[in-house]
Protein backbone atom coordinates (compact mmCIF):
# COMPACT_ATOMS: atom_id res chain seq x y z
CA UNK A 1 -9.11 31.72 2.60
CA UNK A 2 -10.08 29.40 5.66
CA UNK A 3 -13.69 29.84 5.18
CA UNK A 4 -14.71 26.78 3.79
CA UNK A 5 -15.70 25.79 -0.33
CA UNK A 6 -17.46 28.62 -1.65
CA UNK A 7 -20.95 27.99 -3.60
CA UNK A 8 -21.05 27.22 -7.36
CA UNK A 9 -20.98 30.76 -9.05
CA UNK A 10 -19.81 32.72 -6.19
CA UNK A 11 -16.52 33.75 -7.95
CA UNK A 12 -18.23 35.88 -10.69
CA UNK A 13 -18.57 38.71 -9.07
CA UNK A 14 -15.08 38.73 -7.95
CA UNK A 15 -13.86 38.08 -11.54
CA UNK A 16 -15.94 41.07 -12.49
CA UNK A 17 -14.38 43.28 -9.88
CA UNK A 18 -10.82 42.25 -10.89
CA UNK A 19 -11.39 43.13 -14.68
CA UNK A 20 -12.07 46.94 -13.56
CA UNK A 21 -9.80 49.27 -14.69
CA UNK A 22 -9.55 50.54 -11.47
CA UNK A 23 -8.55 47.36 -9.88
CA UNK A 24 -4.91 47.62 -8.42
CA UNK A 25 -5.19 44.31 -6.68
CA UNK A 26 -1.78 42.55 -6.01
CA UNK A 27 -2.19 39.68 -3.39
CA UNK A 28 -5.18 37.47 -3.33
CA UNK A 29 -5.51 34.69 -0.78
CA UNK A 30 -8.42 32.23 -1.04
CA UNK A 31 -7.12 28.83 0.20
CA UNK A 32 -10.02 26.20 0.96
CA UNK A 33 -12.46 28.15 -1.55
CA UNK A 34 -12.47 24.84 -3.62
CA UNK A 35 -12.90 26.65 -6.78
CA UNK A 36 -13.07 24.87 -9.86
CA UNK A 37 -10.03 24.65 -12.52
CA UNK A 38 -12.11 27.04 -14.90
CA UNK A 39 -12.72 29.63 -11.93
CA UNK A 40 -9.70 30.12 -10.94
CA UNK A 41 -8.23 30.62 -14.62
CA UNK A 42 -10.71 33.41 -15.01
CA UNK A 43 -9.51 35.06 -12.17
CA UNK A 44 -5.90 35.03 -13.13
CA UNK A 45 -6.92 36.26 -16.54
CA UNK A 46 -9.17 39.08 -15.29
CA UNK A 47 -6.63 40.87 -13.15
CA UNK A 48 -3.32 42.32 -14.84
CA UNK A 49 -2.21 43.52 -11.71
CA UNK A 50 -2.13 40.40 -9.52
CA UNK A 51 1.26 39.22 -8.29
CA UNK A 52 0.45 36.47 -5.89
CA UNK A 53 -2.36 34.03 -5.69
CA UNK A 54 -2.92 30.96 -3.10
CA UNK A 55 -5.67 28.57 -3.60
CA UNK A 56 -3.99 25.80 -1.27
CA UNK A 57 -1.17 25.44 0.58
CA UNK A 58 1.28 27.18 -2.03
CA UNK A 59 1.36 30.71 -3.21
CA UNK A 60 1.55 30.67 -7.32
CA UNK A 61 3.92 33.67 -8.30
CA UNK A 62 1.63 34.93 -11.02
CA UNK A 63 3.29 38.07 -11.75
CA UNK A 64 6.58 36.81 -12.17
CA UNK A 65 5.83 34.24 -14.67
CA UNK A 66 3.58 36.40 -16.42
CA UNK A 67 6.19 39.34 -16.86
CA UNK A 68 8.88 37.38 -17.69
CA UNK A 69 11.03 37.57 -14.42
CA UNK A 70 10.75 33.66 -13.31
CA UNK A 71 12.81 31.42 -14.78
CA UNK A 72 11.84 28.34 -12.70
CA UNK A 73 8.68 27.17 -11.19
CA UNK A 74 9.03 24.98 -8.30
CA UNK A 75 6.25 23.11 -7.00
CA UNK A 76 8.77 20.34 -5.14
CA UNK A 77 7.12 18.60 -2.50
CA UNK A 78 3.75 19.94 -2.75
CA UNK A 79 0.23 18.76 -3.46
CA UNK A 80 -0.80 20.34 -6.73
CA UNK A 81 -4.48 20.55 -7.35
CA UNK A 82 -6.15 21.02 -10.71
CA UNK A 83 -7.11 24.80 -10.28
CA UNK A 84 -3.44 25.46 -8.93
CA UNK A 85 -2.31 23.65 -12.19
CA UNK A 86 -4.63 25.30 -14.38
CA UNK A 87 -3.34 28.36 -13.51
CA UNK A 88 0.19 27.49 -13.79
CA UNK A 89 -0.79 25.93 -17.14
CA UNK A 90 -2.30 29.12 -18.52
CA UNK A 91 0.48 31.24 -17.34
CA UNK A 92 3.03 29.06 -18.94
CA UNK A 93 1.52 28.93 -22.29
CA UNK A 94 2.78 32.54 -22.92
CA UNK A 95 5.27 32.55 -20.91
CA UNK A 96 9.20 33.26 -22.52
CA UNK A 97 11.25 32.92 -19.20
CA UNK A 98 10.68 29.82 -17.54
CA UNK A 99 13.44 27.21 -18.12
CA UNK A 100 12.94 24.76 -15.53
CA UNK A 101 9.95 23.02 -14.12
CA UNK A 102 10.34 21.05 -10.71
CA UNK A 103 7.53 18.41 -9.59
CA UNK A 104 10.04 16.56 -7.47
CA UNK A 105 8.47 14.96 -4.75
CA UNK A 106 4.99 16.85 -5.34
CA UNK A 107 1.71 14.80 -5.53
CA UNK A 108 -0.37 15.41 -8.96
CA UNK A 109 -3.80 13.78 -10.53
CA UNK A 110 -3.66 12.81 -13.80
CA UNK A 111 -5.79 16.00 -14.58
CA UNK A 112 -3.06 18.00 -12.84
CA UNK A 113 -0.45 16.87 -15.07
CA UNK A 114 -2.59 17.10 -18.23
CA UNK A 115 -3.28 20.92 -17.28
CA UNK A 116 0.17 21.41 -16.63
CA UNK A 117 1.30 19.64 -20.14
CA UNK A 118 -1.33 21.96 -21.75
CA UNK A 119 0.97 24.94 -20.71
CA UNK A 120 4.15 23.53 -22.09
CA UNK A 121 2.74 23.30 -25.65
CA UNK A 122 2.30 26.90 -26.23
CA UNK A 123 5.40 27.16 -28.25
CA UNK A 124 6.95 30.06 -26.77
CA UNK A 125 8.63 28.44 -23.30
CA UNK A 126 12.22 28.02 -23.17
CA UNK A 127 11.98 24.80 -20.95
CA UNK A 128 15.08 23.40 -20.53
CA UNK A 129 14.79 21.06 -17.62
CA UNK A 130 11.92 19.11 -16.31
CA UNK A 131 12.28 17.33 -13.24
CA UNK A 132 9.69 14.92 -11.92
CA UNK A 133 11.62 12.40 -9.75
CA UNK A 134 9.45 11.31 -7.06
CA UNK A 135 6.46 12.62 -8.34
CA UNK A 136 3.65 10.81 -6.36
CA UNK A 137 0.86 9.82 -8.58
CA UNK A 138 -2.85 10.38 -7.22
CA UNK A 139 -5.38 7.38 -7.75
CA UNK A 140 -7.12 7.56 -10.93
CA UNK A 141 -8.23 5.64 -14.05
CA UNK A 142 -5.26 6.59 -16.40
CA UNK A 143 -2.26 4.57 -16.00
CA UNK A 144 0.90 6.33 -14.68
CA UNK A 145 2.98 5.81 -18.05
CA UNK A 146 0.29 7.45 -20.00
CA UNK A 147 0.10 10.19 -17.61
CA UNK A 148 3.85 10.71 -17.67
CA UNK A 149 3.85 10.16 -21.72
CA UNK A 150 1.39 13.50 -21.89
CA UNK A 151 3.69 15.91 -19.73
CA UNK A 152 6.84 14.63 -21.39
CA UNK A 153 5.65 14.66 -24.80
CA UNK A 154 4.49 18.66 -24.16
CA UNK A 155 8.07 19.40 -22.77
CA UNK A 156 9.67 17.56 -25.72
CA UNK A 157 8.16 20.22 -27.63
CA UNK A 158 10.74 22.77 -26.71
CA UNK A 159 14.20 22.85 -28.61
CA UNK A 160 15.91 23.94 -25.55
CA UNK A 161 15.09 20.92 -23.40
CA UNK A 162 18.49 19.40 -22.05
CA UNK A 163 17.51 17.42 -18.91
CA UNK A 164 14.62 15.06 -18.16
CA UNK A 165 14.12 13.35 -14.87
CA UNK A 166 11.48 10.65 -14.56
CA UNK A 167 12.95 8.94 -11.89
CA UNK A 168 11.58 6.96 -9.13
CA UNK A 169 7.81 7.61 -9.93
CA UNK A 170 5.52 6.66 -6.85
CA UNK A 171 1.58 6.06 -6.15
CA UNK A 172 -0.55 3.76 -8.59
CA UNK A 173 2.02 1.91 -10.76
CA UNK A 174 1.85 -1.84 -11.25
CA UNK A 175 4.92 -3.17 -12.76
CA UNK A 176 7.41 -0.67 -14.60
CA UNK A 177 6.14 3.03 -14.32
CA UNK A 178 7.55 3.97 -17.75
CA UNK A 179 5.47 1.48 -20.00
CA UNK A 180 1.73 0.46 -19.74
CA UNK A 181 0.47 -3.14 -20.89
CA UNK A 182 0.94 -2.17 -24.61
CA UNK A 183 4.40 -0.62 -23.98
CA UNK A 184 3.46 3.24 -24.15
CA UNK A 185 4.86 5.37 -21.53
CA UNK A 186 7.11 8.60 -21.73
CA UNK A 187 10.19 6.77 -23.50
CA UNK A 188 8.37 7.26 -26.83
CA UNK A 189 8.37 10.89 -26.89
CA UNK A 190 11.88 11.17 -25.56
CA UNK A 191 13.54 8.71 -28.06
CA UNK A 192 11.61 10.92 -31.16
CA UNK A 193 13.33 13.63 -29.31
CA UNK A 194 16.88 12.43 -29.18
CA UNK A 195 16.32 11.37 -33.19
CA UNK A 196 15.68 14.77 -34.01
CA UNK A 197 18.17 16.73 -35.56
CA UNK A 198 18.96 20.06 -33.39
CA UNK A 199 17.80 18.67 -30.09
CA UNK A 200 19.39 19.45 -27.00
CA UNK A 201 18.76 16.68 -24.53
CA UNK A 202 21.93 15.75 -22.82
CA UNK A 203 20.58 14.36 -19.38
CA UNK A 204 18.11 11.52 -18.85
CA UNK A 205 17.24 10.08 -15.80
CA UNK A 206 14.83 7.08 -15.85
CA UNK A 207 15.87 5.02 -13.04
CA UNK A 208 14.23 3.72 -10.08
CA UNK A 209 10.69 2.86 -11.90
CA UNK A 210 10.89 -1.16 -11.90
CA UNK A 211 12.21 -3.63 -13.72
CA UNK A 212 11.51 -3.13 -17.89
CA UNK A 213 9.55 -5.53 -19.91
CA UNK A 214 11.49 -7.62 -22.50
CA UNK A 215 12.40 -5.73 -25.25
CA UNK A 216 11.76 -2.41 -24.24
CA UNK A 217 15.15 -0.90 -24.38
CA UNK A 218 15.05 -1.35 -28.09
CA UNK A 219 13.41 1.79 -29.13
CA UNK A 220 16.12 3.58 -26.73
CA UNK A 221 18.91 1.69 -28.40
CA UNK A 222 17.83 2.86 -31.57
CA UNK A 223 17.30 6.53 -30.47
CA UNK A 224 20.94 6.90 -29.09
CA UNK A 225 22.10 5.13 -32.41
CA UNK A 226 20.78 7.99 -34.17
CA UNK A 227 23.40 10.94 -35.44
CA UNK A 228 21.12 13.53 -34.11
CA UNK A 229 21.43 12.12 -30.58
CA UNK A 230 23.52 14.35 -28.36
CA UNK A 231 22.86 12.54 -25.09
CA UNK A 232 25.95 12.58 -22.34
CA UNK A 233 24.32 11.21 -19.00
CA UNK A 234 21.87 8.13 -18.99
CA UNK A 235 20.63 6.79 -15.61
CA UNK A 236 18.78 3.43 -15.60
CA UNK A 237 18.86 2.05 -12.06
CA UNK A 238 16.63 -1.10 -11.39
CA UNK A 239 15.65 -1.48 -14.84
CA UNK A 240 17.12 -5.00 -15.03
CA UNK A 241 18.25 -4.93 -18.69
CA UNK A 242 20.07 -8.02 -19.88
CA UNK A 243 24.03 -8.28 -20.35
CA UNK A 244 22.94 -8.28 -24.47
């Protein structure tokens, strides 16, 4: 690492070497190489012995996630690049041990969140806690509510999901960070989950995201009234709901 961006295609020879049956590499540090998401994933898939990979400011616990030793992936406070998100997404697709994903206070682009979301849709991840409090959204065309909708929808595929914290979203938000101009956002999949028989969602934190639009709480009220709802804690600080 620390040798500036690699030229296009320069990682091909490395990927080939990593795929060799003779390769026993456990740690690879490539900070500043500016690999594409596809190139980073290719390196990880090529090297079965790899335990740690550094592409930016954090070291990814490749081995622990891959072998089922990790129960938590914490990216708290980190700037998560697209290659890093792609690698983690790839690993999470087949992971059967991680129960908590923590992105609190991290900085992510819309593409990075989408890549992480793809990893949560693998079907084998027993995700119980999704923590997105204070997530800083980088500038981009897609609205914050739609970015959150994609990631939360993916998390809601886990039958083990017990806690979701999307409080205090930061960055490119106009109005309430939970609803776009058409009323779409992360509340939709959460309401669907609460009304799903057998769901385990008990803690939901939505506060600190601005004033909710008029009528936006109707879907939540309907979900809470469902016989399938088992929610025990609901935090909505700053939503400015009416008394009714």
